Coordinates of C-alpha atoms and ligand atoms in Angstrom, one line a residue:
M1 CA -5.6 39.5 6.7
A2 CA -4.8 36.1 5.4
A3 CA -1.7 35.8 3.2
A4 CA -2.1 35.4 -0.5
I5 CA -0.8 32.1 -1.7
A6 CA 0.0 30.9 -5.1
I7 CA -1.3 27.4 -6.0
P8 CA 1.5 25.3 -7.4
R9 CA 0.8 24.0 -10.9
E10 CA 1.0 20.4 -9.9
L11 CA -1.9 20.9 -7.4
K12 CA -4.3 22.3 -10.0
P13 CA -7.2 20.1 -11.0
E14 CA -6.0 19.5 -14.6
S15 CA -3.0 17.7 -13.2
G16 CA -5.2 14.7 -12.5
L17 CA -3.6 11.7 -10.7
V18 CA -0.6 12.3 -8.6
K19 CA 2.3 9.9 -7.9
S20 CA 3.9 10.2 -4.5
S21 CA 7.1 9.1 -2.8
Y22 CA 5.0 7.5 -0.1
D23 CA 3.8 5.0 -2.7
N24 CA 7.3 3.3 -2.3
F25 CA 7.0 2.7 1.4
E26 CA 6.6 -0.9 2.4
I27 CA 3.4 -2.1 4.1
T28 CA 4.2 -3.6 7.6
E29 CA 2.2 -6.1 9.6
D30 CA 4.4 -5.5 12.6
Y31 CA 2.8 -2.8 14.7
S32 CA 0.5 -2.1 17.6
V33 CA -1.6 1.0 17.1
P34 CA -2.9 3.3 19.9
I35 CA -6.5 2.6 21.2
I36 CA -8.4 5.3 23.0
D37 CA -11.4 4.4 25.1
F38 CA -14.0 7.1 24.7
S39 CA -15.9 6.1 27.8
L40 CA -12.8 6.8 29.9
L41 CA -12.3 10.2 28.3
T42 CA -15.8 11.2 29.4
S43 CA -15.5 9.4 32.8
S44 CA -16.6 11.2 36.0
N45 CA -13.6 9.6 37.7
P46 CA -10.9 12.3 37.4
E47 CA -8.0 9.8 37.6
E48 CA -9.4 7.7 34.8
R49 CA -10.1 10.8 32.7
S50 CA -6.7 12.2 33.2
K51 CA -5.0 9.0 32.2
A52 CA -7.1 8.8 29.0
I53 CA -6.2 12.5 28.2
T54 CA -2.5 11.6 28.6
E55 CA -2.9 8.6 26.2
L56 CA -4.9 10.8 23.8
G57 CA -2.0 13.4 23.7
M58 CA 0.5 10.6 23.2
A59 CA -1.4 9.1 20.3
C60 CA -1.8 12.6 18.6
E61 CA 1.9 13.4 19.1
K62 CA 3.5 10.0 18.2
W63 CA 1.0 8.7 15.6
G64 CA -1.5 11.4 14.5
F65 CA -3.9 8.5 14.5
F66 CA -5.8 6.1 16.9
L67 CA -8.6 3.7 17.1
L68 CA -11.6 4.8 19.2
I69 CA -13.6 2.2 21.2
N70 CA -16.7 2.6 23.4
H71 CA -17.7 5.7 21.4
G72 CA -21.5 5.1 21.7
V73 CA -22.4 5.2 18.0
P74 CA -25.0 2.4 17.6
E75 CA -24.0 -0.4 15.3
S76 CA -27.5 -0.1 13.8
L77 CA -26.8 3.5 12.8
R78 CA -23.5 2.7 11.1
K79 CA -25.1 -0.3 9.3
S80 CA -28.0 2.0 8.1
I81 CA -25.4 4.5 6.6
L82 CA -23.6 1.6 4.8
E83 CA -26.9 0.3 3.5
W84 CA -27.7 3.7 2.0
L85 CA -24.2 4.0 0.5
E86 CA -24.4 0.5 -1.0
Q87 CA -27.6 1.5 -2.8
L88 CA -26.2 4.8 -3.8
F89 CA -23.1 3.3 -5.4
N90 CA -25.2 0.7 -7.2
M91 CA -26.7 3.6 -9.2
P92 CA -25.1 4.1 -12.7
K93 CA -22.3 6.6 -12.3
E94 CA -24.0 9.1 -14.7
E95 CA -27.1 9.1 -12.4
L96 CA -25.0 9.5 -9.4
G97 CA -23.2 12.4 -11.0
K98 CA -26.6 14.2 -11.5
L99 CA -27.3 14.3 -7.8
G100 CA -24.7 17.1 -7.1
G101 CA -22.6 19.9 -8.5
N102 CA -18.9 20.3 -9.4
H103 CA -17.7 23.3 -7.4
V104 CA -15.7 22.6 -4.3
M105 CA -18.3 24.5 -2.2
D106 CA -21.3 22.7 -3.7
P107 CA -23.1 21.0 -0.8
V108 CA -23.4 17.7 -2.7
R109 CA -20.8 16.4 -5.0
C110 CA -20.8 12.8 -6.4
G111 CA -19.9 10.6 -9.3
A112 CA -16.7 8.8 -10.4
R113 CA -13.1 9.6 -9.6
Y114 CA -9.9 7.8 -10.2
F115 CA -6.8 6.3 -8.6
R116 CA -3.9 4.4 -10.0
N117 CA -3.5 0.7 -9.7
R118 CA 0.0 -0.6 -9.2
S119 CA 0.8 -0.7 -12.9
G120 CA -0.2 3.0 -13.1
E121 CA -3.5 2.6 -14.9
P122 CA -6.4 4.8 -13.7
T123 CA -9.1 2.8 -11.8
E124 CA -12.6 4.2 -11.4
M125 CA -14.4 4.4 -8.1
G126 CA -17.6 6.0 -6.9
Y127 CA -17.6 8.9 -4.4
I128 CA -19.9 11.2 -2.6
K129 CA -19.0 14.4 -0.7
L130 CA -21.6 16.3 1.4
I131 CA -21.4 19.4 3.4
V132 CA -23.3 18.5 6.6
H133 CA -22.6 21.3 9.0
P134 CA -23.5 24.1 9.8
E135 CA -26.1 23.4 7.0
F136 CA -27.0 19.8 6.5
S137 CA -27.2 18.6 2.9
C138 CA -28.0 15.1 1.7
P139 CA -29.6 13.8 -1.5
D140 CA -33.0 12.2 -1.2
K141 CA -32.0 9.3 -3.4
P142 CA -32.0 6.6 -2.4
A143 CA -34.9 7.6 -0.2
D144 CA -35.5 7.1 3.5
Y145 CA -31.9 7.4 4.8
R146 CA -31.7 11.2 5.4
D147 CA -32.5 11.0 9.1
S148 CA -29.9 8.3 9.7
V149 CA -27.2 10.3 7.8
F150 CA -28.2 13.4 9.9
E151 CA -28.0 11.5 13.1
Y152 CA -24.7 9.8 12.3
C153 CA -23.1 13.2 11.4
K154 CA -24.4 14.7 14.6
R155 CA -22.9 11.8 16.7
V156 CA -19.6 12.1 15.0
R157 CA -19.5 15.9 15.5
E158 CA -20.2 15.4 19.2
I159 CA -17.4 12.8 19.5
I160 CA -14.9 15.0 17.8
A161 CA -15.9 18.0 20.0
E162 CA -15.2 15.9 23.1
L163 CA -11.9 14.6 21.7
L164 CA -10.8 18.2 21.0
K165 CA -11.6 19.1 24.6
G166 CA -9.2 16.3 25.7
V167 CA -6.6 17.4 23.1
S168 CA -6.8 21.0 24.5
E169 CA -6.2 19.7 28.0
S170 CA -3.4 17.4 26.9
L171 CA -1.6 20.5 25.7
G172 CA -2.1 22.4 29.0
L173 CA -4.7 24.7 27.4
E174 CA -8.2 25.4 28.7
P175 CA -10.6 22.6 27.8
D176 CA -12.6 24.8 25.5
Y177 CA -9.6 26.5 23.9
I178 CA -9.9 24.7 20.5
S179 CA -13.6 24.9 20.5
K180 CA -13.5 28.7 20.9
A181 CA -10.5 29.3 18.7
T182 CA -12.2 27.5 15.8
D183 CA -15.8 28.5 16.5
L184 CA -16.5 24.8 16.5
D185 CA -20.3 25.2 17.2
S186 CA -20.5 26.5 13.6
G187 CA -17.7 24.1 12.4
F188 CA -17.4 23.0 8.8
Q189 CA -18.2 19.3 8.6
R190 CA -18.2 17.0 5.6
F191 CA -19.4 13.5 5.0
V192 CA -17.4 11.7 2.3
S193 CA -17.6 8.1 1.1
Q194 CA -15.7 6.2 -1.6
C195 CA -16.5 2.9 -3.2
Y196 CA -13.4 1.0 -4.3
P197 CA -14.1 -1.7 -6.9
P198 CA -12.8 -5.2 -6.2
C199 CA -9.3 -5.7 -7.6
P200 CA -9.3 -8.9 -9.8
K201 CA -5.5 -9.0 -9.8
P202 CA -4.4 -8.7 -6.1
E203 CA -0.8 -7.8 -7.1
L204 CA -2.1 -4.7 -8.8
A205 CA -4.3 -3.4 -5.8
H206 CA -3.6 0.2 -4.9
G207 CA -5.2 3.3 -3.5
I208 CA -5.8 7.0 -3.5
T209 CA -3.0 9.5 -3.3
P210 CA -1.5 9.6 0.2
H211 CA -2.5 12.8 1.8
S212 CA -3.3 14.6 5.1
D213 CA -6.9 15.9 5.7
H214 CA -7.7 19.6 5.8
S215 CA -9.8 19.6 8.9
L216 CA -9.1 19.3 12.7
M217 CA -10.0 15.6 13.0
T218 CA -11.4 12.9 10.7
I219 CA -13.3 9.8 11.7
V220 CA -13.2 6.8 9.3
T221 CA -15.2 3.6 9.2
D222 CA -16.0 1.2 6.4
N223 CA -18.1 -1.8 5.3
G224 CA -16.0 -4.2 7.3
I225 CA -13.3 -4.4 4.6
N226 CA -10.4 -2.5 6.1
G227 CA -8.2 -0.5 3.9
T228 CA -7.4 2.9 5.3
Q229 CA -3.6 2.8 5.7
T230 CA -1.5 5.3 7.7
V231 CA 2.2 6.2 7.6
H232 CA 4.2 5.5 10.7
N233 CA 8.0 5.5 11.0
G234 CA 8.4 5.4 7.2
K235 CA 6.1 2.4 6.7
W236 CA 2.4 1.9 5.8
V237 CA 0.3 0.5 8.6
N238 CA -3.1 -1.1 8.0
P239 CA -4.7 -0.9 11.5
C240 CA -7.6 -3.4 10.9
P241 CA -9.9 -1.9 13.6
P242 CA -11.7 -4.4 15.9
S243 CA -15.4 -4.6 15.0
G244 CA -17.2 -1.3 15.7
A245 CA -14.1 0.7 16.4
L246 CA -13.7 4.0 14.6
M247 CA -10.4 5.3 13.2
V248 CA -9.4 8.8 14.0
N249 CA -6.9 10.9 12.1
T250 CA -5.5 14.3 13.3
C251 CA -5.5 16.8 10.4
D252 CA -3.9 19.9 9.1
Q253 CA -5.9 22.5 11.1
L254 CA -4.8 20.7 14.3
E255 CA -1.2 20.8 13.2
I256 CA -1.5 24.6 12.6
L257 CA -3.3 25.2 15.9
T258 CA -0.8 23.2 17.9
N259 CA 2.2 24.8 16.0
G260 CA 3.3 21.5 14.8
K261 CA 3.2 19.6 18.1
Y262 CA 0.3 17.3 16.9
R263 CA 1.1 16.8 13.2
S264 CA -1.5 15.7 10.7
N265 CA -1.2 12.1 9.6
I266 CA -0.6 10.9 6.1
H267 CA -2.9 8.2 5.0
R268 CA -4.6 6.6 2.0
G269 CA -7.6 4.5 1.2
F270 CA -6.6 1.2 -0.3
Q271 CA -8.4 -1.2 -2.7
V272 CA -8.8 -4.7 -1.5
A273 CA -8.4 -7.8 -3.7
N274 CA -11.6 -9.4 -4.9
T275 CA -13.9 -7.4 -2.6
K276 CA -15.7 -4.1 -2.9
R277 CA -14.7 -1.6 -0.2
I278 CA -16.8 1.3 1.0
S279 CA -15.2 3.9 3.3
V280 CA -17.1 6.5 5.3
V281 CA -15.1 9.6 6.2
S282 CA -16.3 12.4 8.4
T283 CA -14.2 15.5 8.7
V284 CA -14.8 18.2 11.3
G285 CA -13.0 21.5 11.0
P286 CA -13.2 25.2 12.1
S287 CA -15.9 27.5 11.1
L288 CA -15.3 28.5 7.4
D289 CA -14.6 32.2 8.2
K290 CA -12.3 31.6 11.1
I291 CA -8.6 32.3 10.5
I292 CA -6.6 29.5 12.2
V293 CA -3.2 30.4 13.7
P294 CA -1.0 28.6 16.2
A295 CA -2.3 28.9 19.8
P296 CA -0.5 31.8 21.6
G297 CA -0.2 29.6 24.7
L298 CA 2.1 27.2 22.8
L299 CA 4.5 29.9 21.5
D300 CA 7.6 31.3 23.1
E301 CA 11.1 32.4 21.9
S302 CA 12.2 28.9 21.1
H303 CA 8.8 28.0 19.6
P304 CA 7.9 30.9 17.2
P305 CA 4.8 30.6 15.0
A306 CA 5.5 28.0 12.3
Y307 CA 2.4 28.6 10.1
V308 CA 0.7 31.6 8.6
G309 CA -3.1 31.9 9.2
L310 CA -5.7 31.2 6.5
T311 CA -9.4 31.0 6.9
M312 CA -10.8 27.5 6.8
R313 CA -12.6 28.4 3.6
E314 CA -9.3 29.5 1.9
Y315 CA -7.5 26.4 3.1
Y316 CA -10.3 24.0 2.1
E317 CA -10.7 25.5 -1.4
L318 CA -6.9 25.2 -2.0
H319 CA -6.9 21.7 -0.6
Q320 CA -9.8 20.6 -2.8
S321 CA -8.7 22.4 -6.0
G322 CA -6.1 19.9 -6.8
N323 CA -4.9 16.5 -5.6
P324 CA -2.6 17.4 -2.8
A325 CA -0.1 14.6 -2.4
G326 CA 1.4 14.2 1.1
K327 CA 1.4 17.5 2.9
A328 CA 1.7 19.7 -0.2
M329 CA -1.1 22.0 1.1
L330 CA 0.3 22.4 4.6
D331 CA 3.7 23.2 3.1
L332 CA 2.2 26.3 1.5
V333 CA 1.4 27.8 4.9
R334 CA 4.5 26.7 6.7
I335 CA 6.9 29.5 7.7
A336 CA 10.5 28.6 6.8
K337 CA 12.7 28.3 9.9
K338 CA 15.3 31.0 10.3
E339 CA 18.9 29.8 9.7
T340 CA 20.9 30.1 12.9
A341 CA 24.5 31.4 12.7
Ligands
AKG401 O1 -11.2 5.8 1.7 C1 -10.5 5.7 2.7 O2 -10.2 4.7 3.2 C2 -9.8 7.0 3.1 C3 -10.3 8.2 2.4 C4 -9.7 9.5 2.8 O3 -8.6 9.5 3.3 C5 -10.4 10.7 2.5 O4 -11.5 10.7 1.9 O5 -9.8 11.8 3.0
FE2_402 FE1 -8.1 11.5 4.0

């Protein structure tokens, strides 16, 4: 039985926009982010593969984030998705809103949402959130892109399944441990996109509330205008992926499953001065009815379970029912450490 959890008031929908202490972190240009070569992770050369798995484990442990190259998603497919989104976000917001519902489990949700600019004023942006697996949902407007969206989502799901195989191995678990423990074949996948308006006053540019994602892993790409920033060592890093590279974040369900060894990363989507920015975010998580708990193989006397189990559905509904700043949602399932005498 999953534990009953009270939702703190500040996470309820009526609370609206959330300010966060992460907003005060400075943005640094001085960094070198981990890059994982997907072709090495799937290489038939055991040495190459083993090295790539070690690098993957390091990236998950030290950053909770990496750039993925040679992933095999055709550029034409990515472009087609962005073309569709461009048309979708050109629709009047009221029309966009009519394409979907309002409940967190509605398969299509879209319309306008808000973030704060630097002076604290709400700024409107377009968004769409689709549930794309195990059932695939996608509006038919604008027409003719459904097959591309389906294909992109399938490719992303396959990449994440392969990455999670490597993650299992990097932890010394069986390659299919995470896939089995999460019932990944029926995993809960979403396709999310946001359209940030250009910011006419660069000094006021800002972004959505810093947060961690609810799933196992998230893959992010954009219309070539980079703006997904990630927290590392108390600073904001803007990784600026090389052309075609995908950004990968580790998420809350992976933190729970690894008992905190691979922690979910805090990130935010940022507005860019004078240019419209469209981000494309794909989250892949456990099957909705699976209760996710720390892997027994990673527990011992000095590493007791650090999180209580919830089903993915419970966790997702809690995560989406408010505006969870930072890791507020994960904090709800964290077990307080026992005081030692
Ligand atoms: O829009 C972005 O750049 C990131 C969005 C994001 O983090 C999310 O949708 O979970
Ligand atoms: Fe996110």
